[in-house]
Amino acid sequence: MSEVGRMLRGWRDTRRMSQLDLSGRSGVSTRHLSFVETGRSRPTRRMLLRLAEELDVPLRARNELLLAGGFAPAYPESELDGPPLADVLAALRTVLAGHAPHPAVLVDRHWTMVDANDGVARFTAGCAPELLTPPVNVLRLALHPAGMAPRIGNLAEWRTHVLHRLDRQAAATGDPVLRDLRAELAGYPGGEVTAEPDGLVVPLRFDGLNFFSITSVLGTPRDVTLSELAIEAFLPADAATAAALRREMAGSGHGPWAR
């Protein structure tokens, strides 16, 4: 089996698609697909990109597929602090600032903090300095006993949510760093819950306030680095939390009502 064939087979297995399923979606015959996976046929660049699209392979892994097939990468990978990404990052930072006083953080594919708004200070206050020294992993910060964990009122529930999310992300991307991170976080105390959660969303109960989170990603990225960025934002999960945040913001002199 060739390297590119092995990789394609791995992604097909990960997506739980048969050769017949992938053939029907991509327009590549099952015979040809079988030959590619076993190394009896060499795929074209166009074919690899088509198969990767149907398999929903992340952009980074698509480049790896192309390299394994003997082709140049199709997607650039820019430096975060480089000129090509400057305008997009500036726009994302505007989104972060506009979300205040509600906490919001910009993270990369390994949950490393790229930027955050002022509202995140609510979560980081009192955390061990070593957890706040860059690079800061926000999931480690949340579940570490010296981080946010002692102040999370539903730690077992939130910890279970985070671990399950990492499981899904690691399976979807095939990223060994995420699997290692999941194993590390699973070793922290805090328990897990096995019952189905109550309510509409899994809340984060922190210091007596209740939040729910939303995740935002770029809709049509063509750059590997941008495709791996996400904004994790928190919103009040109840009226009491919303009112408390409004009072804090009014007291700080910030916001559209301040003069």
PDB file of C-alpha atoms in Angstrom:
ATOM      1  CA  MET A   1       0.000   0.000   0.000  1.00  0.00           C
ATOM      2  CA  SER A   2       1.358   3.434  -0.928  1.00  0.00           C
ATOM      3  CA  GLU A   3       1.579   6.229   1.641  1.00  0.00           C
ATOM      4  CA  VAL A   4      -1.110   8.281  -0.060  1.00  0.00           C
ATOM      5  CA  GLY A   5      -3.304   5.170  -0.344  1.00  0.00           C
ATOM      6  CA  ARG A   6      -2.833   4.424   3.339  1.00  0.00           C
ATOM      7  CA  MET A   7      -3.761   7.995   4.244  1.00  0.00           C
ATOM      8  CA  LEU A   8      -6.886   7.961   2.083  1.00  0.00           C
ATOM      9  CA  ARG A   9      -7.963   4.650   3.587  1.00  0.00           C
ATOM     10  CA  GLY A  10      -7.397   6.087   7.069  1.00  0.00           C
ATOM     11  CA  TRP A  11      -9.596   9.114   6.399  1.00  0.00           C
ATOM     12  CA  ARG A  12     -12.266   6.951   4.810  1.00  0.00           C
ATOM     13  CA  ASP A  13     -12.290   4.702   7.883  1.00  0.00           C
ATOM     14  CA  THR A  14     -12.384   7.735  10.172  1.00  0.00           C
ATOM     15  CA  ARG A  15     -15.438   9.060   8.325  1.00  0.00           C
ATOM     16  CA  ARG A  16     -16.972   5.559   8.352  1.00  0.00           C
ATOM     17  CA  MET A  17     -17.473   5.574   4.620  1.00  0.00           C
ATOM     18  CA  SER A  18     -17.231   2.517   2.396  1.00  0.00           C
ATOM     19  CA  GLN A  19     -15.462   2.650  -0.953  1.00  0.00           C
ATOM     20  CA  LEU A  20     -18.919   2.504  -2.527  1.00  0.00           C
ATOM     21  CA  ASP A  21     -20.084   5.516  -0.466  1.00  0.00           C
ATOM     22  CA  LEU A  22     -17.028   7.564  -1.391  1.00  0.00           C
ATOM     23  CA  SER A  23     -17.291   6.513  -5.023  1.00  0.00           C
ATOM     24  CA  GLY A  24     -20.886   7.695  -5.207  1.00  0.00           C
ATOM     25  CA  ARG A  25     -20.061  11.062  -3.689  1.00  0.00           C
ATOM     26  CA  SER A  26     -16.838  11.761  -5.568  1.00  0.00           C
ATOM     27  CA  GLY A  27     -17.539  10.267  -8.976  1.00  0.00           C
ATOM     28  CA  VAL A  28     -14.420   8.086  -8.741  1.00  0.00           C
ATOM     29  CA  SER A  29     -15.145   4.435  -9.540  1.00  0.00           C
ATOM     30  CA  THR A  30     -14.826   1.935  -6.716  1.00  0.00           C
ATOM     31  CA  ARG A  31     -12.294   0.005  -8.815  1.00  0.00           C
ATOM     32  CA  HIS A  32     -10.101   3.057  -9.284  1.00  0.00           C
ATOM     33  CA  LEU A  33     -10.472   4.013  -5.622  1.00  0.00           C
ATOM     34  CA  SER A  34      -9.428   0.509  -4.597  1.00  0.00           C
ATOM     35  CA  PHE A  35      -6.402   0.667  -6.879  1.00  0.00           C
ATOM     36  CA  VAL A  36      -5.372   4.021  -5.372  1.00  0.00           C
ATOM     37  CA  GLU A  37      -5.690   2.740  -1.802  1.00  0.00           C
ATOM     38  CA  THR A  38      -3.648  -0.379  -2.542  1.00  0.00           C
ATOM     39  CA  GLY A  39      -0.996   1.502  -4.494  1.00  0.00           C
ATOM     40  CA  ARG A  40      -1.801  -0.072  -7.870  1.00  0.00           C
ATOM     41  CA  SER A  41      -2.821   3.305  -9.297  1.00  0.00           C
ATOM     42  CA  ARG A  42      -1.422   6.796  -8.768  1.00  0.00           C
ATOM     43  CA  PRO A  43      -4.077   9.467  -8.123  1.00  0.00           C
ATOM     44  CA  THR A  44      -4.031  12.807  -9.891  1.00  0.00           C
ATOM     45  CA  ARG A  45      -3.871  16.050  -7.954  1.00  0.00           C
ATOM     46  CA  ARG A  46      -7.447  16.844  -8.933  1.00  0.00           C
ATOM     47  CA  MET A  47      -8.635  13.448  -7.748  1.00  0.00           C
ATOM     48  CA  LEU A  48      -6.946  13.829  -4.366  1.00  0.00           C
ATOM     49  CA  LEU A  49      -8.531  17.219  -3.818  1.00  0.00           C
ATOM     50  CA  ARG A  50     -11.936  15.851  -4.812  1.00  0.00           C
ATOM     51  CA  LEU A  51     -11.668  12.899  -2.448  1.00  0.00           C
ATOM     52  CA  ALA A  52     -10.404  15.128   0.365  1.00  0.00           C
ATOM     53  CA  GLU A  53     -13.376  17.442  -0.130  1.00  0.00           C
ATOM     54  CA  GLU A  54     -15.869  14.594   0.100  1.00  0.00           C
ATOM     55  CA  LEU A  55     -14.089  13.192   3.159  1.00  0.00           C
ATOM     56  CA  ASP A  56     -14.105  16.638   4.813  1.00  0.00           C
ATOM     57  CA  VAL A  57     -10.369  16.408   5.413  1.00  0.00           C
ATOM     58  CA  PRO A  58      -8.911  19.466   7.225  1.00  0.00           C
ATOM     59  CA  LEU A  59      -6.798  21.770   5.045  1.00  0.00           C
ATOM     60  CA  ARG A  60      -3.569  20.840   6.826  1.00  0.00           C
ATOM     61  CA  ALA A  61      -4.195  17.147   6.147  1.00  0.00           C
ATOM     62  CA  ARG A  62      -5.145  17.894   2.526  1.00  0.00           C
ATOM     63  CA  ASN A  63      -1.703  19.363   2.019  1.00  0.00           C
ATOM     64  CA  GLU A  64      -0.203  16.241   3.582  1.00  0.00           C
ATOM     65  CA  LEU A  65      -2.205  14.067   1.189  1.00  0.00           C
ATOM     66  CA  LEU A  66      -0.948  16.052  -1.771  1.00  0.00           C
ATOM     67  CA  LEU A  67       2.651  15.807  -0.607  1.00  0.00           C
ATOM     68  CA  ALA A  68       2.291  12.054  -0.140  1.00  0.00           C
ATOM     69  CA  GLY A  69       0.964  11.857  -3.702  1.00  0.00           C
ATOM     70  CA  GLY A  70       3.939  13.780  -5.055  1.00  0.00           C
ATOM     71  CA  PHE A  71       2.212  17.134  -5.499  1.00  0.00           C
ATOM     72  CA  ALA A  72       2.750  20.613  -4.087  1.00  0.00           C
ATOM     73  CA  PRO A  73       0.443  21.768  -1.268  1.00  0.00           C
ATOM     74  CA  ALA A  74      -2.724  23.535  -2.378  1.00  0.00           C
ATOM     75  CA  TYR A  75      -3.266  25.715   0.695  1.00  0.00           C
ATOM     76  CA  PRO A  76      -0.878  28.307   2.154  1.00  0.00           C
ATOM     77  CA  GLU A  77      -0.009  28.263   5.848  1.00  0.00           C
ATOM     78  CA  SER A  78       0.651  31.817   7.008  1.00  0.00           C
ATOM     79  CA  GLU A  79       2.288  32.980  10.205  1.00  0.00           C
ATOM     80  CA  LEU A  80      -0.184  34.388  12.719  1.00  0.00           C
ATOM     81  CA  ASP A  81       1.777  37.614  13.045  1.00  0.00           C
ATOM     82  CA  GLY A  82       2.519  37.909   9.327  1.00  0.00           C
ATOM     83  CA  PRO A  83       1.088  40.517   6.907  1.00  0.00           C
ATOM     84  CA  PRO A  84      -1.200  38.091   4.974  1.00  0.00           C
ATOM     85  CA  LEU A  85      -3.413  37.500   8.022  1.00  0.00           C
ATOM     86  CA  ALA A  86      -3.286  40.992   9.507  1.00  0.00           C
ATOM     87  CA  ASP A  87      -6.669  42.206   8.232  1.00  0.00           C
ATOM     88  CA  VAL A  88      -8.545  39.046   9.188  1.00  0.00           C
ATOM     89  CA  LEU A  89      -7.000  38.944  12.664  1.00  0.00           C
ATOM     90  CA  ALA A  90      -7.841  42.607  13.177  1.00  0.00           C
ATOM     91  CA  ALA A  91     -11.459  41.817  12.317  1.00  0.00           C
ATOM     92  CA  LEU A  92     -11.503  38.853  14.701  1.00  0.00           C
ATOM     93  CA  ARG A  93     -10.123  41.038  17.483  1.00  0.00           C
ATOM     94  CA  THR A  94     -12.927  43.506  16.810  1.00  0.00           C
ATOM     95  CA  VAL A  95     -15.378  40.644  17.326  1.00  0.00           C
ATOM     96  CA  LEU A  96     -13.686  39.775  20.625  1.00  0.00           C
ATOM     97  CA  ALA A  97     -13.844  43.377  21.847  1.00  0.00           C
ATOM     98  CA  GLY A  98     -17.469  43.727  20.781  1.00  0.00           C
ATOM     99  CA  HIS A  99     -18.439  40.681  22.805  1.00  0.00           C
ATOM    100  CA  ALA A 100     -17.343  42.307  26.093  1.00  0.00           C
ATOM    101  CA  PRO A 101     -18.229  42.256  28.943  1.00  0.00           C
ATOM    102  CA  HIS A 102     -18.933  38.615  28.114  1.00  0.00           C
ATOM    103  CA  PRO A 103     -15.741  36.525  27.976  1.00  0.00           C
ATOM    104  CA  ALA A 104     -14.438  35.504  24.550  1.00  0.00           C
ATOM    105  CA  VAL A 105     -11.158  33.957  23.461  1.00  0.00           C
ATOM    106  CA  LEU A 106      -9.523  33.273  20.094  1.00  0.00           C
ATOM    107  CA  VAL A 107      -7.859  29.837  19.998  1.00  0.00           C
ATOM    108  CA  ASP A 108      -5.904  27.714  17.535  1.00  0.00           C
ATOM    109  CA  ARG A 109      -6.392  24.023  16.661  1.00  0.00           C
ATOM    110  CA  HIS A 110      -4.789  22.870  19.930  1.00  0.00           C
ATOM    111  CA  TRP A 111      -6.815  25.260  22.098  1.00  0.00           C
ATOM    112  CA  THR A 112      -3.870  27.598  22.578  1.00  0.00           C
ATOM    113  CA  MET A 113      -4.966  31.143  23.333  1.00  0.00           C
ATOM    114  CA  VAL A 114      -4.193  33.557  20.500  1.00  0.00           C
ATOM    115  CA  ASP A 115      -6.070  36.532  21.941  1.00  0.00           C
ATOM    116  CA  ALA A 116      -8.858  37.315  24.401  1.00  0.00           C
ATOM    117  CA  ASN A 117     -11.092  40.179  25.430  1.00  0.00           C
ATOM    118  CA  ASP A 118     -11.186  41.884  28.829  1.00  0.00           C
ATOM    119  CA  GLY A 119     -14.064  39.671  29.975  1.00  0.00           C
ATOM    120  CA  VAL A 120     -11.748  36.654  30.160  1.00  0.00           C
ATOM    121  CA  ALA A 121     -10.081  38.231  33.205  1.00  0.00           C
ATOM    122  CA  ARG A 122     -13.110  36.993  35.181  1.00  0.00           C
ATOM    123  CA  PHE A 123     -12.040  33.421  34.418  1.00  0.00           C
ATOM    124  CA  THR A 124      -8.285  33.842  34.845  1.00  0.00           C
ATOM    125  CA  ALA A 125      -8.311  35.751  38.143  1.00  0.00           C
ATOM    126  CA  GLY A 126      -6.682  33.651  40.856  1.00  0.00           C
ATOM    127  CA  CYS A 127      -5.293  31.013  38.495  1.00  0.00           C
ATOM    128  CA  ALA A 128      -1.706  29.827  38.969  1.00  0.00           C
ATOM    129  CA  PRO A 129       0.792  32.057  37.120  1.00  0.00           C
ATOM    130  CA  GLU A 130       2.343  29.087  35.308  1.00  0.00           C
ATOM    131  CA  LEU A 131      -0.998  28.337  33.679  1.00  0.00           C
ATOM    132  CA  LEU A 132      -1.170  31.921  32.404  1.00  0.00           C
ATOM    133  CA  THR A 133       2.345  31.988  30.958  1.00  0.00           C
ATOM    134  CA  PRO A 134       2.181  31.826  27.128  1.00  0.00           C
ATOM    135  CA  PRO A 135       1.433  29.613  25.395  1.00  0.00           C
ATOM    136  CA  VAL A 136      -1.792  29.324  27.404  1.00  0.00           C
ATOM    137  CA  ASN A 137      -3.965  26.289  26.720  1.00  0.00           C
ATOM    138  CA  VAL A 138      -7.495  27.307  27.627  1.00  0.00           C
ATOM    139  CA  LEU A 139      -8.747  23.771  28.297  1.00  0.00           C
ATOM    140  CA  ARG A 140      -5.846  23.057  30.641  1.00  0.00           C
ATOM    141  CA  LEU A 141      -6.530  26.395  32.321  1.00  0.00           C
ATOM    142  CA  ALA A 142     -10.182  25.452  32.779  1.00  0.00           C
ATOM    143  CA  LEU A 143      -9.761  21.960  34.228  1.00  0.00           C
ATOM    144  CA  HIS A 144      -6.439  22.167  36.083  1.00  0.00           C
ATOM    145  CA  PRO A 145      -6.805  22.111  39.896  1.00  0.00           C
ATOM    146  CA  ALA A 146      -4.723  25.295  40.043  1.00  0.00           C
ATOM    147  CA  GLY A 147      -6.769  26.935  37.314  1.00  0.00           C
ATOM    148  CA  MET A 148     -10.482  27.630  37.021  1.00  0.00           C
ATOM    149  CA  ALA A 149     -11.619  24.203  38.231  1.00  0.00           C
ATOM    150  CA  PRO A 150     -12.112  25.013  41.954  1.00  0.00           C
ATOM    151  CA  ARG A 151     -14.521  27.826  41.026  1.00  0.00           C
ATOM    152  CA  ILE A 152     -16.598  25.828  38.523  1.00  0.00           C
ATOM    153  CA  GLY A 153     -19.808  24.882  40.300  1.00  0.00           C
ATOM    154  CA  ASN A 154     -20.635  22.011  37.927  1.00  0.00           C
ATOM    155  CA  LEU A 155     -17.068  20.796  37.376  1.00  0.00           C
ATOM    156  CA  ALA A 156     -17.969  17.160  36.692  1.00  0.00           C
ATOM    157  CA  GLU A 157     -20.552  18.170  34.098  1.00  0.00           C
ATOM    158  CA  TRP A 158     -18.299  20.752  32.406  1.00  0.00           C
ATOM    159  CA  ARG A 159     -15.309  18.393  32.494  1.00  0.00           C
ATOM    160  CA  THR A 160     -17.358  15.656  30.835  1.00  0.00           C
ATOM    161  CA  HIS A 161     -18.431  18.111  28.127  1.00  0.00           C
ATOM    162  CA  VAL A 162     -14.818  19.184  27.461  1.00  0.00           C
ATOM    163  CA  LEU A 163     -13.500  15.605  27.299  1.00  0.00           C
ATOM    164  CA  HIS A 164     -16.260  14.492  24.943  1.00  0.00           C
ATOM    165  CA  ARG A 165     -15.606  17.502  22.753  1.00  0.00           C
ATOM    166  CA  LEU A 166     -11.911  16.677  22.590  1.00  0.00           C
ATOM    167  CA  ASP A 167     -12.767  13.093  21.698  1.00  0.00           C
ATOM    168  CA  ARG A 168     -14.816  14.281  18.726  1.00  0.00           C
ATOM    169  CA  GLN A 169     -12.236  16.832  17.626  1.00  0.00           C
ATOM    170  CA  ALA A 170      -9.360  14.343  17.808  1.00  0.00           C
ATOM    171  CA  ALA A 171     -11.378  11.799  15.807  1.00  0.00           C
ATOM    172  CA  ALA A 172     -12.359  14.385  13.188  1.00  0.00           C
ATOM    173  CA  THR A 173      -8.830  15.726  12.682  1.00  0.00           C
ATOM    174  CA  GLY A 174      -6.633  12.736  13.496  1.00  0.00           C
ATOM    175  CA  ASP A 175      -4.424  15.097  15.513  1.00  0.00           C
ATOM    176  CA  PRO A 176      -2.226  13.246  18.045  1.00  0.00           C
ATOM    177  CA  VAL A 177      -1.643  16.450  20.039  1.00  0.00           C
ATOM    178  CA  LEU A 178      -5.366  16.591  20.822  1.00  0.00           C
ATOM    179  CA  ARG A 179      -5.346  12.951  21.896  1.00  0.00           C
ATOM    180  CA  ASP A 180      -2.432  13.679  24.241  1.00  0.00           C
ATOM    181  CA  LEU A 181      -4.214  16.752  25.606  1.00  0.00           C
ATOM    182  CA  ARG A 182      -7.332  14.692  26.207  1.00  0.00           C
ATOM    183  CA  ALA A 183      -5.324  12.103  28.129  1.00  0.00           C
ATOM    184  CA  GLU A 184      -3.728  14.833  30.252  1.00  0.00           C
ATOM    185  CA  LEU A 185      -7.053  16.482  31.106  1.00  0.00           C
ATOM    186  CA  ALA A 186      -8.641  13.134  31.903  1.00  0.00           C
ATOM    187  CA  GLY A 187      -5.999  12.714  34.605  1.00  0.00           C
ATOM    188  CA  TYR A 188      -7.127  15.817  36.487  1.00  0.00           C
ATOM    189  CA  PRO A 189      -9.613  15.392  39.347  1.00  0.00           C
ATOM    190  CA  GLY A 190     -13.190  16.495  38.996  1.00  0.00           C
ATOM    191  CA  GLY A 191     -15.237  13.459  38.053  1.00  0.00           C
ATOM    192  CA  GLU A 192     -17.508  12.815  35.101  1.00  0.00           C
ATOM    193  CA  VAL A 193     -21.247  12.436  34.659  1.00  0.00           C
ATOM    194  CA  THR A 194     -22.842   9.602  32.730  1.00  0.00           C
ATOM    195  CA  ALA A 195     -26.458  10.732  32.790  1.00  0.00           C
ATOM    196  CA  GLU A 196     -27.906  12.750  29.936  1.00  0.00           C
ATOM    197  CA  PRO A 197     -27.622  16.493  30.730  1.00  0.00           C
ATOM    198  CA  ASP A 198     -30.721  18.418  31.730  1.00  0.00           C
ATOM    199  CA  GLY A 199     -31.683  21.681  30.066  1.00  0.00           C
ATOM    200  CA  LEU A 200     -31.108  23.032  26.588  1.00  0.00           C
ATOM    201  CA  VAL A 201     -27.320  23.472  26.826  1.00  0.00           C
ATOM    202  CA  VAL A 202     -24.479  22.413  29.124  1.00  0.00           C
ATOM    203  CA  PRO A 203     -23.817  25.509  31.243  1.00  0.00           C
ATOM    204  CA  LEU A 204     -20.586  26.736  32.757  1.00  0.00           C
ATOM    205  CA  ARG A 205     -21.422  27.639  36.362  1.00  0.00           C
ATOM    206  CA  PHE A 206     -18.601  29.887  37.467  1.00  0.00           C
ATOM    207  CA  ASP A 207     -18.444  31.973  40.637  1.00  0.00           C
ATOM    208  CA  GLY A 208     -22.231  31.864  40.960  1.00  0.00           C
ATOM    209  CA  LEU A 209     -22.848  33.005  37.380  1.00  0.00           C
ATOM    210  CA  ASN A 210     -24.126  30.792  34.580  1.00  0.00           C
ATOM    211  CA  PHE A 211     -22.832  30.898  31.008  1.00  0.00           C
ATOM    212  CA  PHE A 212     -23.252  28.944  27.809  1.00  0.00           C
ATOM    213  CA  SER A 213     -20.664  28.902  25.047  1.00  0.00           C
ATOM    214  CA  ILE A 214     -20.744  29.334  21.296  1.00  0.00           C
ATOM    215  CA  THR A 215     -17.981  28.510  18.832  1.00  0.00           C
ATOM    216  CA  SER A 216     -17.397  30.579  15.688  1.00  0.00           C
ATOM    217  CA  VAL A 217     -15.096  29.660  12.808  1.00  0.00           C
ATOM    218  CA  LEU A 218     -14.371  31.261   9.456  1.00  0.00           C
ATOM    219  CA  GLY A 219     -16.843  30.084   6.858  1.00  0.00           C
ATOM    220  CA  THR A 220     -14.622  29.764   3.785  1.00  0.00           C
ATOM    221  CA  PRO A 221     -10.955  29.689   4.825  1.00  0.00           C
ATOM    222  CA  ARG A 222      -8.316  28.966   2.189  1.00  0.00           C
ATOM    223  CA  ASP A 223      -5.346  29.301   4.516  1.00  0.00           C
ATOM    224  CA  VAL A 224      -4.379  26.464   6.877  1.00  0.00           C
ATOM    225  CA  THR A 225      -3.746  28.776   9.831  1.00  0.00           C
ATOM    226  CA  LEU A 226      -7.065  30.593   9.439  1.00  0.00           C
ATOM    227  CA  SER A 227      -8.948  27.315   9.044  1.00  0.00           C
ATOM    228  CA  GLU A 228      -7.732  26.267  12.491  1.00  0.00           C
ATOM    229  CA  LEU A 229      -8.788  29.409  14.382  1.00  0.00           C
ATOM    230  CA  ALA A 230     -11.990  29.627  16.397  1.00  0.00           C
ATOM    231  CA  ILE A 231     -13.638  32.103  18.740  1.00  0.00           C
ATOM    232  CA  GLU A 232     -15.014  30.535  21.901  1.00  0.00           C
ATOM    233  CA  ALA A 233     -17.472  33.024  23.372  1.00  0.00           C
ATOM    234  CA  PHE A 234     -19.577  32.891  26.516  1.00  0.00           C
ATOM    235  CA  LEU A 235     -23.033  34.379  26.993  1.00  0.00           C
ATOM    236  CA  PRO A 236     -25.318  34.654  30.026  1.00  0.00           C
ATOM    237  CA  ALA A 237     -27.379  31.504  30.477  1.00  0.00           C
ATOM    238  CA  ASP A 238     -29.992  33.211  32.644  1.00  0.00           C
ATOM    239  CA  ALA A 239     -31.442  36.629  33.427  1.00  0.00           C
ATOM    240  CA  ALA A 240     -29.617  36.939  36.760  1.00  0.00           C
ATOM    241  CA  THR A 241     -26.211  36.482  35.106  1.00  0.00           C
ATOM    242  CA  ALA A 242     -27.090  38.963  32.352  1.00  0.00           C
ATOM    243  CA  ALA A 243     -28.162  41.539  34.932  1.00  0.00           C
ATOM    244  CA  ALA A 244     -24.996  41.034  36.995  1.00  0.00           C
ATOM    245  CA  LEU A 245     -22.804  41.597  33.943  1.00  0.00           C
ATOM    246  CA  ARG A 246     -24.738  44.721  32.965  1.00  0.00           C
ATOM    247  CA  ARG A 247     -24.290  46.144  36.473  1.00  0.00           C
ATOM    248  CA  GLU A 248     -20.562  45.439  36.361  1.00  0.00           C
ATOM    249  CA  MET A 249     -20.200  47.078  32.968  1.00  0.00           C
ATOM    250  CA  ALA A 250     -22.183  50.146  34.018  1.00  0.00           C
ATOM    251  CA  GLY A 251     -20.077  50.438  37.147  1.00  0.00           C
ATOM    252  CA  SER A 252     -16.858  50.275  35.159  1.00  0.00           C
ATOM    253  CA  GLY A 253     -17.834  53.247  33.027  1.00  0.00           C
ATOM    254  CA  HIS A 254     -17.647  51.293  29.791  1.00  0.00           C
ATOM    255  CA  GLY A 255     -20.305  50.525  27.245  1.00  0.00           C
ATOM    256  CA  PRO A 256     -22.508  52.530  24.865  1.00  0.00           C
ATOM    257  CA  TRP A 257     -24.356  54.191  27.734  1.00  0.00           C
ATOM    258  CA  ALA A 258     -21.194  55.590  29.335  1.00  0.00           C
ATOM    259  CA  ARG A 259     -20.380  59.288  28.876  1.00  0.00           C
TER     260      ARG A 259
END
